[in-house]
């Protein structure tokens, strides 16, 4: 028999602290890679809270592709700077004057803490970063829940510490975690779902997949298919298949009914007619065609290898390792066969295999779509890190076994029973460990370099508009303006780099477009709320 020993793994607290150090920087430094995040999420949220903002056609009532319920779920973190301002004060951030707010300040439906806001640029700027910070902290908490399950069940392997390295340094997560987009929300919800699934909390797992697919992004439900198949057919269970199917369907119906009811109630009240936004976006992107005025192909197409190239850029070596991980699960006695663990049961290995195969389930769906975007892979980013860790650990153990057989030592674990065996064991362990840490070091070097390049090369918009908010639109400048003044901030062909009206002081400041050669539909200003819900009329689009 081989010798099994416990391998040191960082505690969940250490994992959280490490990710906090690595990812909190993303709150302030990670660029916004897609204007869709600004104009479809930050701007409508600004409109709901402050009464001004830009609207895209996707919020027009005849399309109703976007959910106001999703926006409202992100509103509470915006209270944090206001609470600080009201309790301890923000000192020089306030100039003591109150500027005209849009009618949202007095609307009956607006949250109490958003009424009569002080017109201070820095408070709104802090709201922007406060939401980003909350998104990062929530993601770290969810990742640590997944890590805890892995560390408990795989405590005889290096997998947990490899997961920490990949998650802390991956450029893909550096971008995805602070992003205010449905695919990022789906990533967090799906990770929480699989953490619950691995911990045998199936009802919670199904509910969280429902959150990913209904509240965040309807296509994300596909990444939860391995959970459904495992619960109903593939996983070891004493229950007959019929009872397993009934159990899963019951969980799904309960979660779906509650979530759909909430979405219908909120979105229908905002759009003025019965609306289920997740259904609309599926119908538009899947059932509609370009000839009928719909379909995702209208916004560009990419070849099948787009996601392969993108994955290598955002995860370098970890992406290749992550793609290989699911295929290890078909090997007899995977994990235990390579002397990695002695603790995980076949049931846990079966659940972990389902999680790893969600990578290829998602890739298969995304590769089949003509329209491809980087953020569409966000939902499987954490799974890629786990899969890469599994592949690296299995590969290291396999290499150790091969070296043991080549040197005539037989069982790699039993060779430490005599002096010669101990020397051979130490030599093999040293060689394997050196190779593994060289791989991790190369990954870290490439990953950090990529993150630095993204910040240096694409961080200018956040820097420029932050400077504009804090310096050009400082309290002295605003105090010199008439209370009812109107300040137009004009942009041309760089319109898509605008980070949102959260970088403007108050309702007197607004973004305006000048002709920059763009021939598409630019966002238009929302109609005033006037104490009611958002306008259900279609804006007049212009360029």
Coordinates of C-alpha atoms in Angstrom, one line a residue:
X1 CA 0.0 0.0 0.0
X2 CA 1.2 3.5 -0.7
X3 CA 1.8 6.0 2.0
X4 CA -0.9 8.7 2.2
X5 CA -0.2 12.0 4.0
X6 CA -2.0 15.2 4.6
X7 CA -0.9 18.0 2.4
X8 CA -1.0 21.5 3.8
X9 CA -3.7 23.7 2.3
X10 CA -4.5 27.3 3.3
X11 CA -7.5 27.8 5.4
X12 CA -10.7 29.3 4.0
X13 CA -9.8 32.5 5.9
X14 CA -6.4 32.6 4.3
X15 CA -7.9 32.0 0.9
X16 CA -10.4 34.9 1.4
X17 CA -7.6 37.2 2.5
X18 CA -5.4 36.3 -0.5
X19 CA -8.2 36.9 -2.9
X20 CA -9.1 40.1 -1.2
X21 CA -5.6 41.4 -1.7
X22 CA -5.5 40.3 -5.3
X23 CA -9.0 41.2 -6.4
X24 CA -9.8 44.4 -4.5
X25 CA -7.3 46.1 -6.7
X26 CA -9.6 45.3 -9.6
X27 CA -12.3 47.5 -8.0
X28 CA -10.2 50.6 -8.8
X29 CA -8.0 49.4 -11.6
X30 CA -9.8 46.9 -13.8
X31 CA -11.0 48.7 -17.0
X32 CA -14.6 48.4 -18.2
X33 CA -14.0 46.2 -21.3
X34 CA -17.4 46.6 -23.0
X35 CA -19.6 49.7 -23.4
X36 CA -22.6 47.3 -23.0
X37 CA -21.8 47.2 -19.3
X38 CA -22.1 51.0 -19.1
X39 CA -25.1 51.7 -21.3
X40 CA -27.2 48.6 -20.4
X41 CA -26.5 48.5 -16.7
X42 CA -24.7 51.4 -15.1
X43 CA -26.7 54.0 -16.9
X44 CA -30.2 52.5 -16.2
X45 CA -29.2 52.0 -12.6
X46 CA -28.1 55.7 -12.4
X47 CA -31.5 56.6 -13.9
X48 CA -33.3 54.6 -11.3
X49 CA -31.3 56.2 -8.4
X50 CA -30.6 59.7 -9.6
X51 CA -33.2 60.3 -12.2
X52 CA -30.9 60.9 -15.2
X53 CA -29.2 58.4 -17.5
X54 CA -29.0 57.1 -21.0
X55 CA -31.3 54.4 -22.4
X56 CA -30.6 51.8 -25.1
X57 CA -33.1 50.3 -27.4
X58 CA -33.0 47.1 -25.4
X59 CA -35.0 48.9 -22.7
X60 CA -37.7 50.0 -25.1
X61 CA -41.1 48.5 -24.3
X62 CA -41.5 46.7 -27.6
X63 CA -38.3 44.7 -27.0
X64 CA -38.0 44.7 -23.1
X65 CA -34.9 42.6 -23.3
X66 CA -33.4 43.9 -20.0
X67 CA -34.7 43.3 -16.5
X68 CA -35.2 46.2 -14.1
X69 CA -35.4 43.6 -11.3
X70 CA -31.7 42.8 -12.0
X71 CA -30.9 46.5 -11.7
X72 CA -32.7 46.9 -8.4
X73 CA -30.9 44.0 -7.0
X74 CA -27.7 46.0 -7.4
X75 CA -29.1 49.2 -5.8
X76 CA -28.5 48.6 -2.1
X77 CA -24.7 48.9 -2.2
X78 CA -25.1 52.4 -3.5
X79 CA -26.3 53.4 0.0
X80 CA -22.9 52.8 1.5
X81 CA -21.3 56.1 0.7
X82 CA -24.5 57.9 1.7
X83 CA -24.6 56.2 5.1
X84 CA -20.9 57.2 5.5
X85 CA -21.7 60.8 4.5
X86 CA -24.6 61.0 6.9
X87 CA -22.9 59.4 9.9
X88 CA -19.2 60.3 9.8
X89 CA -19.2 62.9 7.0
X90 CA -17.0 62.9 4.0
X91 CA -15.3 66.2 4.9
X92 CA -14.0 68.0 1.9
X93 CA -16.0 65.9 -0.4
X94 CA -19.2 68.0 0.1
X95 CA -19.5 71.7 -0.7
X96 CA -22.5 72.3 1.5
X97 CA -24.9 73.0 -1.3
X98 CA -27.8 71.0 -2.7
X99 CA -28.2 71.0 -6.5
X100 CA -31.4 70.2 -8.4
X101 CA -32.1 66.5 -8.6
X102 CA -34.2 64.8 -11.2
X103 CA -37.8 64.0 -10.2
X104 CA -36.7 60.5 -9.0
X105 CA -35.8 62.1 -5.7
X106 CA -39.5 62.5 -4.9
X107 CA -41.0 59.5 -6.6
X108 CA -43.1 57.2 -4.5
X109 CA -41.3 54.0 -5.5
X110 CA -37.7 55.2 -5.0
X111 CA -35.9 53.6 -2.0
X112 CA -35.9 55.9 1.0
X113 CA -32.2 56.2 1.1
X114 CA -32.0 57.6 -2.5
X115 CA -34.3 60.6 -1.9
X116 CA -32.9 64.1 -1.6
X117 CA -29.4 63.1 -2.5
X118 CA -26.7 65.8 -2.0
X119 CA -25.3 66.8 -5.4
X120 CA -21.7 65.9 -4.7
X121 CA -19.6 64.3 -7.5
X122 CA -17.5 62.3 -5.1
X123 CA -20.5 60.7 -3.4
X124 CA -21.7 59.4 -6.8
X125 CA -18.2 58.4 -7.7
X126 CA -18.0 56.5 -4.4
X127 CA -21.3 54.8 -5.2
X128 CA -19.7 53.5 -8.4
X129 CA -16.7 52.0 -6.6
X130 CA -18.9 50.8 -3.7
X131 CA -21.0 48.6 -6.0
X132 CA -17.8 47.2 -7.6
X133 CA -16.4 46.5 -4.1
X134 CA -19.5 44.7 -3.0
X135 CA -19.5 42.6 -6.2
X136 CA -15.9 41.6 -5.5
X137 CA -16.5 40.8 -1.9
X138 CA -19.6 38.7 -2.8
X139 CA -17.5 36.8 -5.4
X140 CA -14.7 36.1 -2.9
X141 CA -17.2 34.8 -0.4
X142 CA -18.7 32.4 -2.9
X143 CA -15.3 31.3 -4.2
X144 CA -14.2 30.6 -0.6
X145 CA -17.3 28.5 -0.1
X146 CA -16.2 26.4 -3.1
X147 CA -12.7 26.3 -1.8
X148 CA -13.8 25.1 1.6
X149 CA -15.6 22.1 0.1
X150 CA -12.6 21.2 -2.0
X151 CA -10.2 21.6 0.9
X152 CA -12.3 19.4 3.1
X153 CA -12.7 16.6 0.6
X154 CA -9.3 16.8 -1.1
X155 CA -7.2 17.4 1.9
X156 CA -4.6 14.8 0.8
X157 CA -3.8 16.7 -2.4
X158 CA -2.3 20.0 -3.6
X159 CA -5.5 20.8 -5.5
X160 CA -6.8 23.5 -3.0
X161 CA -3.6 25.5 -3.1
X162 CA -3.4 25.3 -6.9
X163 CA -7.0 26.6 -7.0
X164 CA -5.9 29.6 -4.8
X165 CA -3.0 30.4 -7.2
X166 CA -5.2 30.2 -10.3
X167 CA -8.1 32.2 -8.9
X168 CA -6.0 34.9 -7.3
X169 CA -3.9 35.7 -10.4
X170 CA -6.0 34.9 -13.4
X171 CA -6.5 38.0 -15.6
X172 CA -9.9 36.7 -16.6
X173 CA -11.2 36.9 -13.0
X174 CA -9.5 40.3 -12.6
X175 CA -11.9 41.6 -15.2
X176 CA -14.9 39.5 -14.6
X177 CA -15.3 39.8 -10.8
X178 CA -15.9 43.6 -10.6
X179 CA -18.0 43.7 -13.8
X180 CA -21.6 44.8 -13.5
X181 CA -23.0 42.4 -16.2
X182 CA -25.3 39.4 -16.1
X183 CA -22.6 37.0 -17.2
X184 CA -20.5 38.0 -14.2
X185 CA -23.6 37.6 -11.9
X186 CA -24.2 34.2 -13.5
X187 CA -20.6 33.2 -12.8
X188 CA -21.0 33.9 -9.1
X189 CA -24.4 32.2 -8.9
X190 CA -23.2 29.1 -10.7
X191 CA -20.1 28.9 -8.5
X192 CA -22.3 29.1 -5.4
X193 CA -24.6 26.4 -7.0
X194 CA -21.8 24.0 -7.6
X195 CA -20.3 24.7 -4.1
X196 CA -23.7 23.7 -2.7
X197 CA -23.9 20.7 -5.1
X198 CA -20.5 19.4 -4.1
X199 CA -21.6 19.8 -0.5
X200 CA -24.7 17.7 -1.2
X201 CA -27.2 20.6 -0.7
X202 CA -29.1 19.9 -3.9
X203 CA -32.2 22.1 -3.3
X204 CA -29.9 25.1 -2.8
X205 CA -27.9 24.2 -5.9
X206 CA -31.0 24.1 -8.0
X207 CA -32.3 27.4 -6.6
X208 CA -29.0 29.1 -7.4
X209 CA -28.9 27.8 -10.9
X210 CA -32.4 29.4 -11.2
X211 CA -30.9 32.7 -10.0
X212 CA -28.2 32.4 -12.6
X213 CA -30.6 31.6 -15.4
X214 CA -33.6 33.8 -14.5
X215 CA -32.3 36.8 -12.6
X216 CA -28.9 37.1 -14.3
X217 CA -28.6 35.5 -17.8
X218 CA -31.1 32.9 -19.2
X219 CA -28.4 31.1 -21.2
X220 CA -26.4 30.4 -18.0
X221 CA -29.0 27.8 -17.0
X222 CA -27.3 25.5 -19.5
X223 CA -24.2 25.4 -17.3
X224 CA -26.3 23.8 -14.6
X225 CA -27.4 20.9 -16.8
X226 CA -24.7 18.6 -15.3
X227 CA -26.3 19.1 -11.9
X228 CA -29.7 18.1 -13.3
X229 CA -28.3 15.0 -15.1
X230 CA -26.4 14.0 -12.0
X231 CA -29.4 14.4 -9.7
X232 CA -31.8 12.5 -12.0
X233 CA -29.7 9.9 -13.8
X234 CA -26.0 9.8 -13.4
X235 CA -25.1 10.2 -9.7
X236 CA -25.0 7.3 -7.2
X237 CA -28.3 7.2 -5.2
X238 CA -30.4 4.5 -3.5
X239 CA -33.5 6.2 -4.9
X240 CA -35.2 4.9 -8.1
X241 CA -34.9 7.1 -11.1
X242 CA -38.5 8.1 -11.0
X243 CA -38.2 9.5 -7.5
X244 CA -35.0 11.3 -8.4
X245 CA -36.6 13.0 -11.4
X246 CA -39.6 14.0 -9.3
X247 CA -37.3 15.4 -6.6
X248 CA -35.4 17.5 -9.1
X249 CA -38.5 18.7 -10.9
X250 CA -40.0 19.7 -7.6
X251 CA -37.0 21.7 -6.6
X252 CA -36.8 23.4 -10.0
X253 CA -40.6 24.2 -10.1
X254 CA -40.5 25.7 -6.6
X255 CA -37.4 27.9 -7.3
X256 CA -38.7 28.8 -10.8
X257 CA -42.1 29.8 -9.6
X258 CA -40.8 32.1 -6.9
X259 CA -38.2 33.8 -9.2
X260 CA -40.5 34.2 -12.2
X261 CA -43.2 35.6 -10.0
X262 CA -40.8 38.3 -8.7
X263 CA -39.5 39.1 -12.1
X264 CA -43.0 39.4 -13.6
X265 CA -44.1 41.7 -10.8
X266 CA -41.2 44.0 -11.0
X267 CA -40.5 44.2 -14.7
X268 CA -44.2 44.4 -15.6
X269 CA -44.6 47.4 -13.4
X270 CA -41.7 49.1 -15.0
X271 CA -42.6 48.4 -18.6
X272 CA -46.3 49.0 -18.1
X273 CA -47.4 45.6 -19.5
X274 CA -46.7 41.9 -18.7
X275 CA -43.0 41.3 -19.3
X276 CA -40.7 38.4 -18.7
X277 CA -37.3 39.8 -19.8
X278 CA -35.4 36.4 -19.7
X279 CA -37.9 34.9 -22.2
X280 CA -37.7 38.0 -24.4
X281 CA -33.9 37.9 -24.7
X282 CA -34.0 34.1 -25.5
X283 CA -36.6 34.7 -28.2
X284 CA -34.7 37.6 -29.7
X285 CA -31.3 36.0 -29.7
X286 CA -32.3 32.4 -30.5
X287 CA -35.6 32.4 -32.3
X288 CA -35.3 35.6 -34.2
X289 CA -33.2 36.0 -37.4
X290 CA -31.3 38.9 -38.9
X291 CA -33.9 39.0 -41.7
X292 CA -36.6 39.6 -39.2
X293 CA -34.7 42.4 -37.4
X294 CA -33.3 40.3 -34.6
X295 CA -30.7 37.7 -33.8
X296 CA -27.3 38.1 -32.2
X297 CA -25.5 37.9 -35.6
X298 CA -26.4 41.5 -36.2
X299 CA -23.6 42.5 -33.8
X300 CA -20.8 40.7 -35.4
X301 CA -19.6 37.1 -35.8
X302 CA -16.3 35.4 -34.8
X303 CA -14.7 32.1 -35.9
X304 CA -14.9 29.0 -33.7
X305 CA -11.4 29.5 -32.3
X306 CA -12.2 33.0 -30.9
X307 CA -12.9 31.5 -27.4
X308 CA -9.8 29.4 -27.5
X309 CA -7.6 32.4 -28.3
X310 CA -9.5 34.5 -25.7
X311 CA -9.1 31.8 -23.0
X312 CA -5.4 31.5 -23.6
X313 CA -5.0 35.3 -23.2
X314 CA -7.0 35.4 -20.0
X315 CA -5.8 32.2 -18.4
X316 CA -2.6 31.2 -20.4
X317 CA -1.5 27.7 -19.1
X318 CA -4.5 27.3 -16.8
X319 CA -6.8 27.4 -19.8
X320 CA -5.2 24.4 -21.5
X321 CA -5.0 22.6 -18.2
X322 CA -8.6 23.4 -17.5
X323 CA -9.9 22.0 -20.8
X324 CA -8.1 18.7 -20.1
X325 CA -9.5 18.3 -16.6
X326 CA -12.9 16.9 -17.5
X327 CA -11.3 14.1 -19.6
X328 CA -9.4 12.8 -16.5
X329 CA -12.8 11.9 -15.0
X330 CA -13.2 9.0 -17.4
X331 CA -10.1 7.3 -16.2
X332 CA -10.6 4.4 -13.8
X333 CA -10.3 5.6 -10.2
X334 CA -9.4 9.1 -11.1
X335 CA -7.9 11.1 -8.2
X336 CA -7.5 8.0 -6.0
X337 CA -5.6 6.1 -8.8
X338 CA -2.8 8.7 -8.7
X339 CA -2.3 8.5 -5.0
X340 CA -3.8 12.0 -4.7
X341 CA -6.3 11.3 -2.0
X342 CA -7.6 8.6 0.2
X343 CA -10.6 10.4 1.5
X344 CA -13.0 11.4 -1.3
X345 CA -15.8 9.0 -1.8
X346 CA -17.0 7.8 -5.3
X347 CA -20.0 10.0 -4.8
X348 CA -17.9 13.2 -4.3
X349 CA -15.7 12.3 -7.3
X350 CA -18.9 11.9 -9.3
X351 CA -20.1 15.3 -8.3
X352 CA -16.8 16.9 -9.0
X353 CA -16.8 15.3 -12.4
X354 CA -20.2 16.9 -13.1
X355 CA -18.7 20.3 -12.2
X356 CA -15.7 19.9 -14.5
X357 CA -17.9 18.8 -17.4
X358 CA -19.9 22.0 -17.1
X359 CA -16.9 23.6 -18.8
X360 CA -17.4 21.7 -22.0
X361 CA -21.1 21.9 -21.8
X362 CA -20.8 25.7 -21.8
X363 CA -18.1 25.8 -24.4
X364 CA -20.1 23.6 -26.7
X365 CA -23.1 26.0 -26.5
X366 CA -20.9 29.1 -26.9
X367 CA -18.8 27.8 -29.8
X368 CA -22.0 27.0 -31.7
X369 CA -23.1 30.7 -31.6
X370 CA -21.9 32.9 -34.4
X371 CA -21.9 36.0 -32.2
X372 CA -19.1 35.7 -29.6
X373 CA -17.9 38.0 -26.8
X374 CA -15.3 37.7 -24.2
X375 CA -17.7 38.1 -21.3
X376 CA -19.8 35.1 -22.5
X377 CA -17.1 32.8 -21.0
X378 CA -17.4 34.4 -17.5
X379 CA -19.7 31.7 -16.1
X380 CA -17.1 29.0 -16.3
X381 CA -14.0 31.0 -15.2
X382 CA -14.0 29.6 -11.6
X383 CA -14.6 26.0 -13.0
X384 CA -11.6 26.5 -15.3
X385 CA -9.4 27.3 -12.3
X386 CA -10.6 24.2 -10.4
X387 CA -10.2 22.0 -13.5
X388 CA -6.7 23.3 -14.1
X389 CA -5.8 22.6 -10.5
X390 CA -7.1 19.0 -10.8
X391 CA -5.1 18.5 -14.0
X392 CA -1.9 19.8 -12.6
X393 CA -2.2 17.7 -9.4
X394 CA -3.1 14.6 -11.4
X395 CA -0.3 15.2 -13.8
X396 CA 2.3 15.7 -11.0
X397 CA 1.2 12.5 -9.3
X398 CA 1.2 10.6 -12.6
X399 CA 4.7 11.8 -13.3
X400 CA 5.8 10.7 -9.8
X401 CA 4.4 7.2 -10.5
X402 CA 6.1 7.0 -13.9
X403 CA 9.4 8.0 -12.4
X404 CA 9.0 5.4 -9.6
X405 CA 8.4 2.6 -12.1
X406 CA 11.3 3.7 -14.4
X407 CA 13.6 3.7 -11.4
X408 CA 12.4 0.3 -10.3
X409 CA 11.0 1.5 -7.0
X410 CA 7.5 0.1 -7.7
X411 CA 4.9 1.8 -5.6
X412 CA 5.7 5.5 -5.4
X413 CA 4.2 5.7 -1.9
X414 CA 6.0 2.6 -0.4
X415 CA 9.5 3.5 -1.5
X416 CA 10.1 5.5 1.6
X417 CA 10.4 2.4 3.9
X418 CA 14.2 2.1 3.6
X419 CA 17.1 4.5 3.2
X420 CA 17.6 4.0 -0.5
X421 CA 13.9 4.2 -1.0
X422 CA 13.7 7.4 1.0
X423 CA 16.5 9.0 -1.1
X424 CA 14.7 8.0 -4.3
X425 CA 11.4 9.2 -2.9
X426 CA 12.9 12.6 -2.0
X427 CA 14.5 12.9 -5.5
X428 CA 11.3 12.2 -7.3
X429 CA 9.3 14.5 -5.0
X430 CA 11.9 17.3 -5.5
X431 CA 11.8 16.8 -9.3
X432 CA 8.0 16.7 -9.5
X433 CA 7.6 19.7 -7.1
X434 CA 10.1 21.8 -9.1
X435 CA 8.3 21.1 -12.3
X436 CA 4.9 22.0 -10.8
X437 CA 6.2 25.2 -9.3
X438 CA 7.9 26.2 -12.5
X439 CA 4.5 25.8 -14.3
X440 CA 2.8 27.9 -11.6
X441 CA 5.6 30.5 -11.8
X442 CA 5.2 30.8 -15.5
X443 CA 1.4 31.1 -15.1
X444 CA 1.9 33.8 -12.5
X445 CA 4.3 35.7 -14.7
X446 CA 2.1 35.6 -17.7
X447 CA -1.0 36.4 -15.7
X448 CA 0.3 39.4 -13.8
X449 CA 1.8 40.7 -17.1
X450 CA -1.5 40.5 -18.8
X451 CA -3.4 42.2 -15.9
X452 CA -0.8 45.0 -15.9
X453 CA -1.1 45.5 -19.6
X454 CA -4.9 45.7 -19.3
X455 CA -4.7 48.4 -16.6
X456 CA -1.9 50.4 -18.4
X457 CA -3.4 50.0 -21.9
X458 CA -7.1 50.3 -21.2
X459 CA -7.4 52.1 -17.9
X460 CA -7.3 55.6 -19.3
X461 CA -11.1 56.2 -19.4
X462 CA -11.5 55.5 -15.7
X463 CA -8.5 57.8 -14.9
X464 CA -9.7 60.6 -17.2
X465 CA -13.3 60.6 -15.9
X466 CA -12.2 60.3 -12.3
X467 CA -9.9 63.3 -12.8
X468 CA -12.8 65.1 -14.4
X469 CA -15.0 64.4 -11.4
X470 CA -12.5 65.2 -8.7
X471 CA -10.6 68.1 -10.3
X472 CA -12.3 69.8 -13.1
X473 CA -15.8 69.5 -11.5
X474 CA -14.5 70.2 -8.0
X475 CA -16.7 72.0 -5.4
X476 CA -15.3 75.4 -6.3
X477 CA -16.3 74.9 -10.0
X478 CA -19.8 73.7 -9.1
X479 CA -20.3 76.6 -6.6
X480 CA -19.6 79.1 -9.3
X481 CA -22.3 77.6 -11.5
X482 CA -25.8 78.8 -11.4
X483 CA -28.1 76.3 -9.6
X484 CA -30.1 75.8 -12.8
X485 CA -27.1 75.7 -15.2
X486 CA -26.6 73.0 -17.8
X487 CA -23.2 71.6 -18.5
X488 CA -22.8 69.5 -21.6
X489 CA -19.8 67.0 -21.7
X490 CA -19.4 66.2 -25.4
X491 CA -17.8 63.1 -26.8
X492 CA -17.2 62.0 -30.4
X493 CA -15.8 58.7 -31.6
X494 CA -14.7 57.8 -28.1
X495 CA -18.3 57.7 -26.8
X496 CA -18.1 54.0 -26.0
X497 CA -15.4 54.7 -23.4
X498 CA -17.7 56.7 -21.2
X499 CA -17.9 55.0 -17.7
X500 CA -21.4 56.4 -16.8
X501 CA -23.0 59.4 -15.2
X502 CA -21.8 58.2 -11.8
X503 CA -18.7 60.2 -12.7
X504 CA -20.7 63.5 -13.1
X505 CA -21.7 65.6 -10.0
X506 CA -25.4 66.1 -10.4
X507 CA -28.3 66.6 -12.8
X508 CA -26.7 69.7 -14.3
X509 CA -24.0 67.7 -16.0
X510 CA -24.9 65.4 -18.9
X511 CA -23.2 63.5 -21.7
X512 CA -23.8 64.7 -25.3
X513 CA -22.7 63.0 -28.5
X514 CA -21.2 64.9 -31.5
X515 CA -20.8 63.3 -34.9
X516 CA -17.8 61.0 -34.7
X517 CA -18.6 58.9 -37.8
X518 CA -20.5 56.2 -35.9
X519 CA -23.5 55.0 -38.0
X520 CA -25.3 52.9 -35.4
X521 CA -27.9 53.7 -32.8
X522 CA -26.5 55.7 -29.9
X523 CA -28.1 55.6 -26.5
X524 CA -30.7 58.3 -25.8
X525 CA -31.6 60.2 -22.6
X526 CA -34.3 58.6 -20.5
X527 CA -37.5 60.6 -20.3
X528 CA -38.0 62.2 -16.9
X529 CA -39.6 60.0 -14.3
X530 CA -42.0 62.7 -13.0
X531 CA -42.8 60.7 -9.9
X532 CA -43.8 57.6 -11.8
X533 CA -42.1 54.4 -13.1
X534 CA -39.8 54.7 -16.1
X535 CA -41.4 55.8 -19.3
X536 CA -42.9 53.0 -21.4
X537 CA -42.6 55.1 -24.6
X538 CA -40.0 54.3 -27.2
X539 CA -37.4 57.1 -27.4
X540 CA -36.6 58.7 -30.8
X541 CA -33.3 57.3 -31.8
X542 CA -30.8 59.6 -33.5
X543 CA -27.1 59.8 -34.1

